[in-house]
CSV table of N, CA and C in Angstrom, one decimal:
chain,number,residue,atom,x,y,z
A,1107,UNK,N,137.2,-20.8,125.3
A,1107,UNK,CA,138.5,-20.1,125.1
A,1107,UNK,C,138.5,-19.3,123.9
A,1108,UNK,N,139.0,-17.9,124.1
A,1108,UNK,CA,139.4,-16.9,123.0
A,1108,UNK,C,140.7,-17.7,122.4
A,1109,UNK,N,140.6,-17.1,121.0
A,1109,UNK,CA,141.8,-17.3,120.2
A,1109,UNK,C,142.2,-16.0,119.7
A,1110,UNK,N,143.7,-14.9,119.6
A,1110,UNK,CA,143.8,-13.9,119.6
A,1110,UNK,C,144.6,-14.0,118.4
A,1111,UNK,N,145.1,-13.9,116.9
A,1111,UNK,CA,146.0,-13.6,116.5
A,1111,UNK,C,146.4,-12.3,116.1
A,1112,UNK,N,147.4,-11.9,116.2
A,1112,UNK,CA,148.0,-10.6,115.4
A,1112,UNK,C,148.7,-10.8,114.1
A,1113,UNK,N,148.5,-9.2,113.7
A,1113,UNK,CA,149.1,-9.3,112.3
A,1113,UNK,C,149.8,-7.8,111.9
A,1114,UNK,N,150.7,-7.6,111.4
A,1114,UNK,CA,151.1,-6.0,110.7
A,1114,UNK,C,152.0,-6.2,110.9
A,1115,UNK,N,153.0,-6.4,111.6
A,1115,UNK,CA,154.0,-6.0,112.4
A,1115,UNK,C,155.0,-5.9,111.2
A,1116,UNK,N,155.9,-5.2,111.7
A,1116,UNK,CA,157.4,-5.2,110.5
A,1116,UNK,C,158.4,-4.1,111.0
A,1117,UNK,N,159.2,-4.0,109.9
A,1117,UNK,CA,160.2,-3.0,110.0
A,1117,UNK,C,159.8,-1.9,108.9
A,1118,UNK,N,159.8,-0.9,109.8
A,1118,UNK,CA,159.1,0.7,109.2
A,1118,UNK,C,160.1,1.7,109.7
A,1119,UNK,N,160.8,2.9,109.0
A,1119,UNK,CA,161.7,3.6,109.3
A,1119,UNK,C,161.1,4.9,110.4
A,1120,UNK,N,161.9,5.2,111.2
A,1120,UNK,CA,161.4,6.4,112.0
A,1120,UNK,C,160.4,7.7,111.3
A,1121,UNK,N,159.4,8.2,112.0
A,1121,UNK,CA,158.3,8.7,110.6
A,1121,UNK,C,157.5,8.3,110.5
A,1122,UNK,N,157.1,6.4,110.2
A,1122,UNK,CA,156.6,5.7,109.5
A,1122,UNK,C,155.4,5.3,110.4
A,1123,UNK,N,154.4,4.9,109.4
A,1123,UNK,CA,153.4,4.1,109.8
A,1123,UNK,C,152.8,2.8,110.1
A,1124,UNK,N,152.1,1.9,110.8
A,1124,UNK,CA,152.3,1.1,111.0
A,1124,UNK,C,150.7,0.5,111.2
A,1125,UNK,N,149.9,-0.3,110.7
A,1125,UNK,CA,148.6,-0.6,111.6
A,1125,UNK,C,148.6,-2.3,111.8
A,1126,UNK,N,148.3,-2.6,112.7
A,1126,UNK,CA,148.1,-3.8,113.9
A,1126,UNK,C,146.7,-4.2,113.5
A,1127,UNK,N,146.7,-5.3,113.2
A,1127,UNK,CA,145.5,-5.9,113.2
A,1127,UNK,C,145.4,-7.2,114.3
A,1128,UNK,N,144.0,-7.4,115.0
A,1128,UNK,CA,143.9,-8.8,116.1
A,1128,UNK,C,142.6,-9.0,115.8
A,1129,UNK,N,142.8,-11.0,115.3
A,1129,UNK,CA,141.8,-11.1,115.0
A,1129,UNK,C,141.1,-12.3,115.9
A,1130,UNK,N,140.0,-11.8,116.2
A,1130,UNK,CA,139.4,-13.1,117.8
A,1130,UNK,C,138.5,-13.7,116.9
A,1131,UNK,N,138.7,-15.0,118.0
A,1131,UNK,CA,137.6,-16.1,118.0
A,1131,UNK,C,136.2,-16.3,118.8
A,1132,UNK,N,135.2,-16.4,118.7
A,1132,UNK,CA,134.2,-16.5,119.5
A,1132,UNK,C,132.9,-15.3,118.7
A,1133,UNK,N,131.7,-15.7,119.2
A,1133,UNK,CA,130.3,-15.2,118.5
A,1133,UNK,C,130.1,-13.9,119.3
A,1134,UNK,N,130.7,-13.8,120.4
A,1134,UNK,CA,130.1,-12.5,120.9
A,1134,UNK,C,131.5,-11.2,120.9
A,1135,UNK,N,132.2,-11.2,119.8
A,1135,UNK,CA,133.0,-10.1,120.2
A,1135,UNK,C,132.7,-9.0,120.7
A,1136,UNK,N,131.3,-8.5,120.0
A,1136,UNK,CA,131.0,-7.0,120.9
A,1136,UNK,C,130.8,-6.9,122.4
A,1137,UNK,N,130.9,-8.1,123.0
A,1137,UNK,CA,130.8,-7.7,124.4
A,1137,UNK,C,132.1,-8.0,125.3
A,1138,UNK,N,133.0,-8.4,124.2
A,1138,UNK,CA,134.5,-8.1,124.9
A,1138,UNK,C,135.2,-6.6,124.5
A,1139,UNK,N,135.6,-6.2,125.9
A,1139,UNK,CA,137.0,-4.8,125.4
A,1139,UNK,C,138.0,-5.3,125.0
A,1140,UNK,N,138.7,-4.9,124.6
A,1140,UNK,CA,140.0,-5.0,123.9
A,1140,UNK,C,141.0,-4.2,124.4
A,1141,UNK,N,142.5,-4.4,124.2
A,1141,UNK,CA,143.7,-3.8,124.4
A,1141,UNK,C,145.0,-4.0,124.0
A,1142,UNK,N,146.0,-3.3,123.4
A,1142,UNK,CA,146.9,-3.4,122.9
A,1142,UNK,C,147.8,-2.8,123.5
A,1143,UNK,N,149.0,-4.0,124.0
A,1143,UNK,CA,150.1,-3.9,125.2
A,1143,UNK,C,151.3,-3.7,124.3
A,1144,UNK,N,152.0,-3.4,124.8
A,1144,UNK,CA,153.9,-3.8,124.1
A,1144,UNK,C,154.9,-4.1,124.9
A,1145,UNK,N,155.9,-5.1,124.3
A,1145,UNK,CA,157.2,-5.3,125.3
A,1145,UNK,C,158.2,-5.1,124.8
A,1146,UNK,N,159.4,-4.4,125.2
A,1146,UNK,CA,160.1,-3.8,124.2
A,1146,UNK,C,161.2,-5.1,125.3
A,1147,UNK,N,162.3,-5.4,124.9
A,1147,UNK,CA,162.8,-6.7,125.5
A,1147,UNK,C,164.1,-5.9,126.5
A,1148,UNK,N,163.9,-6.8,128.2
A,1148,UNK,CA,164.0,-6.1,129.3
A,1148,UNK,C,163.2,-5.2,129.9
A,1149,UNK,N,162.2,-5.2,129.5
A,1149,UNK,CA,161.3,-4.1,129.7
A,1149,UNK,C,160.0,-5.0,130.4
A,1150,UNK,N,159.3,-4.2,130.9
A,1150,UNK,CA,157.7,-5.0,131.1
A,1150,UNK,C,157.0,-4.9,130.3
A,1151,UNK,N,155.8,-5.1,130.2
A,1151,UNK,CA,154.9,-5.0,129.4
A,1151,UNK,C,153.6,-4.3,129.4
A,1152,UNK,N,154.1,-2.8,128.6
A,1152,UNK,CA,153.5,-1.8,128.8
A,1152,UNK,C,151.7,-1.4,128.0
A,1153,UNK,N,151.2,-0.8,128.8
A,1153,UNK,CA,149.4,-0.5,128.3
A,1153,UNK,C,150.3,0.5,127.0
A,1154,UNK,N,149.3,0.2,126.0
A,1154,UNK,CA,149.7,0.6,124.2
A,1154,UNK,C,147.8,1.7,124.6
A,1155,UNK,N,146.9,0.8,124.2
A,1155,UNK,CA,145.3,1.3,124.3
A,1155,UNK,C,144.2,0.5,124.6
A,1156,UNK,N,143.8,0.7,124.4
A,1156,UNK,CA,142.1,0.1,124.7
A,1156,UNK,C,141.0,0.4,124.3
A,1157,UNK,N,140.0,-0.6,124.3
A,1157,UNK,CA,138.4,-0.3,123.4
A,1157,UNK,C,137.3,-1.1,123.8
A,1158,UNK,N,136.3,0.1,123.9
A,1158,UNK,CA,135.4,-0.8,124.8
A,1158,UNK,C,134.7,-1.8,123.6
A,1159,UNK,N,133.2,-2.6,123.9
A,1159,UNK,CA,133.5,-3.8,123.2
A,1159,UNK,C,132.1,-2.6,121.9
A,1160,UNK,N,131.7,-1.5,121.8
A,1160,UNK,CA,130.9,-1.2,121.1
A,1160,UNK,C,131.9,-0.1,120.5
A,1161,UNK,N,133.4,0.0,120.9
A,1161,UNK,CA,134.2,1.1,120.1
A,1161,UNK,C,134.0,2.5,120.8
A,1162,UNK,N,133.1,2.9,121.4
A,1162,UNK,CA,132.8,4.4,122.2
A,1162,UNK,C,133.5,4.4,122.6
A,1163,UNK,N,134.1,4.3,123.4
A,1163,UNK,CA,135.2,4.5,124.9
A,1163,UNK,C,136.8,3.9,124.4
A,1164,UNK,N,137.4,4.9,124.2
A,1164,UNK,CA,138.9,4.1,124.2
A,1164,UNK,C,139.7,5.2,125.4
A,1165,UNK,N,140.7,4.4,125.3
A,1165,UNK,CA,142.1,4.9,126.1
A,1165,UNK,C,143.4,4.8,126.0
A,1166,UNK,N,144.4,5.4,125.9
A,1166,UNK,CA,145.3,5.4,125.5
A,1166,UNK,C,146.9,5.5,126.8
A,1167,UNK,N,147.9,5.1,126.4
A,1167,UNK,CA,148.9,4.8,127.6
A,1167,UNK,C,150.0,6.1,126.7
A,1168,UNK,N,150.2,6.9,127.8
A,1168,UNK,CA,151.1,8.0,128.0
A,1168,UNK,C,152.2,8.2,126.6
A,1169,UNK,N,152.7,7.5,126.1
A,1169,UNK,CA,153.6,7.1,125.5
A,1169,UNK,C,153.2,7.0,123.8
A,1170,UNK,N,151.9,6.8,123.8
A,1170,UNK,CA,151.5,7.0,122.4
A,1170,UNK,C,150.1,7.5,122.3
A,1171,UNK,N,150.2,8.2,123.4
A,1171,UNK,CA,148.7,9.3,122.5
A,1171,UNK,C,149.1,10.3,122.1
A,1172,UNK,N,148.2,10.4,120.7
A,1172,UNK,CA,148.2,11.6,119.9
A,1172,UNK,C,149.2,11.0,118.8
A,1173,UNK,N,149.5,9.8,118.7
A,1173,UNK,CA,150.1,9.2,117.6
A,1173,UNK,C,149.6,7.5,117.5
A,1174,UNK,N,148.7,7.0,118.0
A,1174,UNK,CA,148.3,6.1,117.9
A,1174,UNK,C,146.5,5.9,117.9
A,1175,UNK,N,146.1,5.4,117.4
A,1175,UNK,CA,144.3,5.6,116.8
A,1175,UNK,C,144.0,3.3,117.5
A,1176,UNK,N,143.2,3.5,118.5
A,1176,UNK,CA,142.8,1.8,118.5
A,1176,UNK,C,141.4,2.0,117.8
A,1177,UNK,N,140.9,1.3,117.0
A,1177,UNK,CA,139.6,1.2,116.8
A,1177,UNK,C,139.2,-0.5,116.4
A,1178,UNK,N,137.9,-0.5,116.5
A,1178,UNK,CA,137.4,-2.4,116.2
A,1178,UNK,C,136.4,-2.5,115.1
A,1179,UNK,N,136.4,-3.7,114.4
A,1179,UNK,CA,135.1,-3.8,113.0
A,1179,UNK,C,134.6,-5.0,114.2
A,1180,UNK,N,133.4,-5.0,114.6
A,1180,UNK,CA,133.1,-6.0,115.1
A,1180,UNK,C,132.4,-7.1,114.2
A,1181,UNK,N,132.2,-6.9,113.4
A,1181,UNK,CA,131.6,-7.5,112.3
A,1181,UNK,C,132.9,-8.5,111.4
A,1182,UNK,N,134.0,-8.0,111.6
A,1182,UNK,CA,134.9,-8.9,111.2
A,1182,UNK,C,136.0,-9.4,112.7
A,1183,UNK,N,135.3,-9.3,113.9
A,1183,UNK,CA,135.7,-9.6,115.4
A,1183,UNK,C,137.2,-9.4,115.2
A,1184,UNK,N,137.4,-7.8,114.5
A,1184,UNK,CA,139.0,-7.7,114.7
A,1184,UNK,C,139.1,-6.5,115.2
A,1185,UNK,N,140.2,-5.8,115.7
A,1185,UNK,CA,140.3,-4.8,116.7
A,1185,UNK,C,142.1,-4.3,116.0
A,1186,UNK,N,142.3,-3.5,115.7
A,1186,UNK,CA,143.0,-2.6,115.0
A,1186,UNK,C,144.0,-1.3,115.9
A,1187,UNK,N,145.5,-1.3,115.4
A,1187,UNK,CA,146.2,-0.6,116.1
A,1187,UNK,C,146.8,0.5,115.5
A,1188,UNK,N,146.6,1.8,114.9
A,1188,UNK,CA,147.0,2.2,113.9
A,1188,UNK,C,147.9,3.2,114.5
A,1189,UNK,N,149.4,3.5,114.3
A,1189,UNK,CA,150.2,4.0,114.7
A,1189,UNK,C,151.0,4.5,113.9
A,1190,UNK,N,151.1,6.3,114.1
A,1190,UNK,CA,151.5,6.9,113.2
A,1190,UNK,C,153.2,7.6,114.1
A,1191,UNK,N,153.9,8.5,113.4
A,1191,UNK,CA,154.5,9.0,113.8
A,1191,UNK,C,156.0,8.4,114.5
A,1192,UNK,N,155.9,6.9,113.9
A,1192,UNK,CA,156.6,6.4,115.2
A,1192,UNK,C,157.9,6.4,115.3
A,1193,UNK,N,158.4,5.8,116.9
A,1193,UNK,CA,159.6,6.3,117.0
A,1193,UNK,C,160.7,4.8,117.1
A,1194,UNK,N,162.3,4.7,117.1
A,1194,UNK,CA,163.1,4.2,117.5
A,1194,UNK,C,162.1,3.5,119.0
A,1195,UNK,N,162.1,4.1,119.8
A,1195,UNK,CA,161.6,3.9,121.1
A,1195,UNK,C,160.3,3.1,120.9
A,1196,UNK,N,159.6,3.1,120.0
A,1196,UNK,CA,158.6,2.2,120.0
A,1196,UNK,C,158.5,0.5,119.5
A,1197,UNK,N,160.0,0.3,119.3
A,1197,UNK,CA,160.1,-0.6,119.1
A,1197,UNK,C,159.8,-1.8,119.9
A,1198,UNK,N,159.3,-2.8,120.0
A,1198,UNK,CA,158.6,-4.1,120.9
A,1198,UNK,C,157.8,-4.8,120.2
A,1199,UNK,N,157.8,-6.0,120.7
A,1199,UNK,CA,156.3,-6.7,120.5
A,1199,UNK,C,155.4,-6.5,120.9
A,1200,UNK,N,154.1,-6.0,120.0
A,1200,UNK,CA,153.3,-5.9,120.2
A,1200,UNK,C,151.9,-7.1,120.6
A,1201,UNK,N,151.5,-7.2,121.8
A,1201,UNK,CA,150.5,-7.9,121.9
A,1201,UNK,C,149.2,-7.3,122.2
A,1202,UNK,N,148.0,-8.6,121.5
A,1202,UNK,CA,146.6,-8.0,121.6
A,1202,UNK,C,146.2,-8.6,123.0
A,1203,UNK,N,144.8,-8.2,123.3
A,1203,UNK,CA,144.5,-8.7,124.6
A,1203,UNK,C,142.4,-8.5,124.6
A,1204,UNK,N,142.1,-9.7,125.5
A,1204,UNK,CA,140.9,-9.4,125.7
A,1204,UNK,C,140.4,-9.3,127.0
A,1205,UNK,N,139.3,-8.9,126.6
A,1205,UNK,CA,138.3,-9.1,128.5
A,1205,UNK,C,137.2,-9.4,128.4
A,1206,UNK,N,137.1,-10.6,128.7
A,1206,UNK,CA,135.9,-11.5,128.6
A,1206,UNK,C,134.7,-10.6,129.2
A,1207,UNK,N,135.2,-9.6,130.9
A,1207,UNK,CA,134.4,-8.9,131.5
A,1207,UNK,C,133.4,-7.5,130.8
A,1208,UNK,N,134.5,-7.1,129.6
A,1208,UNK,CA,133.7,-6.5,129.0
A,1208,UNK,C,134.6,-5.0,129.8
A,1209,UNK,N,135.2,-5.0,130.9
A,1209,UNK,CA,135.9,-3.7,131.6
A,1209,UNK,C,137.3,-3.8,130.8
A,1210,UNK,N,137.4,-2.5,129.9
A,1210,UNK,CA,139.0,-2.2,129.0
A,1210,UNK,C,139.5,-2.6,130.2
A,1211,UNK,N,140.4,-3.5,129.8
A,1211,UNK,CA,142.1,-3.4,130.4
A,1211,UNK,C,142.4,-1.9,130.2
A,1212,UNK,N,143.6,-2.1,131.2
A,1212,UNK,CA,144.1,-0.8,131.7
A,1212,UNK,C,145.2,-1.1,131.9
A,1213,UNK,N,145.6,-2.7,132.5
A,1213,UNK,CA,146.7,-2.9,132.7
A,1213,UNK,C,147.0,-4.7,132.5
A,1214,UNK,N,148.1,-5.1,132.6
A,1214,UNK,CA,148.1,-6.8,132.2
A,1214,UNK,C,146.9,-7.8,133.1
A,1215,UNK,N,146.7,-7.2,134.3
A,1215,UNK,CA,145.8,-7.7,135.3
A,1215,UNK,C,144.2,-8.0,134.3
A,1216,UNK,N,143.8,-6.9,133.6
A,1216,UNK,CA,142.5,-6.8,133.2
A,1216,UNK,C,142.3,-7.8,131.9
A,1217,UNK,N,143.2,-8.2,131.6
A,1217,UNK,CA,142.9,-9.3,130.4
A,1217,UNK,C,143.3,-10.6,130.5
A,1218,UNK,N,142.1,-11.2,129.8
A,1218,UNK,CA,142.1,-12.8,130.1
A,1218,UNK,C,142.6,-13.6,129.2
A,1219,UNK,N,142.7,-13.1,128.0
A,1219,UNK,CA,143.5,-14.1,127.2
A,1219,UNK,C,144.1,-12.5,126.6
A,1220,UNK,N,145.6,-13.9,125.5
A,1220,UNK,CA,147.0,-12.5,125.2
A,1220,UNK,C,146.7,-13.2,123.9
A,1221,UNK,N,146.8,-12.6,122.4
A,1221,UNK,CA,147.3,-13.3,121.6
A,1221,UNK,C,148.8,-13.5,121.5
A,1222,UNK,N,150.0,-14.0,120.6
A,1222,UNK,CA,150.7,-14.5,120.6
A,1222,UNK,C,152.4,-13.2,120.7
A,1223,UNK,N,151.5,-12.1,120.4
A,1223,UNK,CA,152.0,-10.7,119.7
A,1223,UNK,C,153.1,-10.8,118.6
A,1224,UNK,N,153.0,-9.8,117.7
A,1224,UNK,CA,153.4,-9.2,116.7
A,1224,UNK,C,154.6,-8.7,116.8
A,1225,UNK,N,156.0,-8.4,116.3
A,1225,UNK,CA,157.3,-7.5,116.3
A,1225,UNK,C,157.2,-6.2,115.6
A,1226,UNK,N,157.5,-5.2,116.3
A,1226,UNK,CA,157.4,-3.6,115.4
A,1226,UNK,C,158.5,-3.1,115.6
A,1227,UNK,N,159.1,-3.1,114.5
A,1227,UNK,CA,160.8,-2.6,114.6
A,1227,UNK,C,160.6,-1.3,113.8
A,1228,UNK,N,161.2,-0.2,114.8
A,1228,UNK,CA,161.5,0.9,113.9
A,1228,UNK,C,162.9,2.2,113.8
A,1229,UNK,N,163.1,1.8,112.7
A,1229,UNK,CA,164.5,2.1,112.7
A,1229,UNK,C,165.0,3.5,112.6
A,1230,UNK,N,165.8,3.9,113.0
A,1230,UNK,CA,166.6,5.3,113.2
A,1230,UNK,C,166.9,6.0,112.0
């Protein structure tokens, strides 16, 4: 079993910046992808990005590319959410995600364990 925790989360004013940290458990991080989902409450729970398990390949969900950066230190088996620009609208909890398979999630189906996720409030 993976263990997922997050970390950063807070209240940051519209503008403002934000970076997300998830930190896993287990010896082989580099051959898990990674992903960072959000739920903003009544809502579902929306694809944020993604990273493959060596960092080359990421992806990003409509809503925050070109203001959000995923990248991973595999060496400290954490995976990183850095989010600039943000808006009122981006408010949610943020959760991390893995794939044991090694194929980025894309969507809630593709990961196999969630960590607990993080709150990112951002105010008007």
């Amino acid at each position: 079993q993976v263990q997922l925790v997050e970390s950063g989360g807070g209240l940051v004013q519209a503008g403002g910046s934000l970076r997300l940290s998830c930190a896993a458990s287990g010896r082989t991080f580099s051959s898990y992808a990674m992903a960072w989902f959000r739920q903003a409450p009544g809502k579902d729970r929306e694809y944020v990005a993604g990273i493959s398990g060596s960092g080359a390949t990421t992806y990003y969900g409509d809503s925050v590319k070109g203001r959000c950066t995923i990248s991973r230190d595999n060496a400290k088996n954490t995976v990183y959410l850095e989010m600039n620009t943000l808006k009122p609208e981006d408010t949610a909890v943020y959760y991390c995600a893995i794939s044991l398979t090694g194929i980025i999630p894309r969507n809630t189906a593709g990961a196999d364990y969630w960590g607990q996720g993080t709150q990112v409030t951002v105010s008007s």
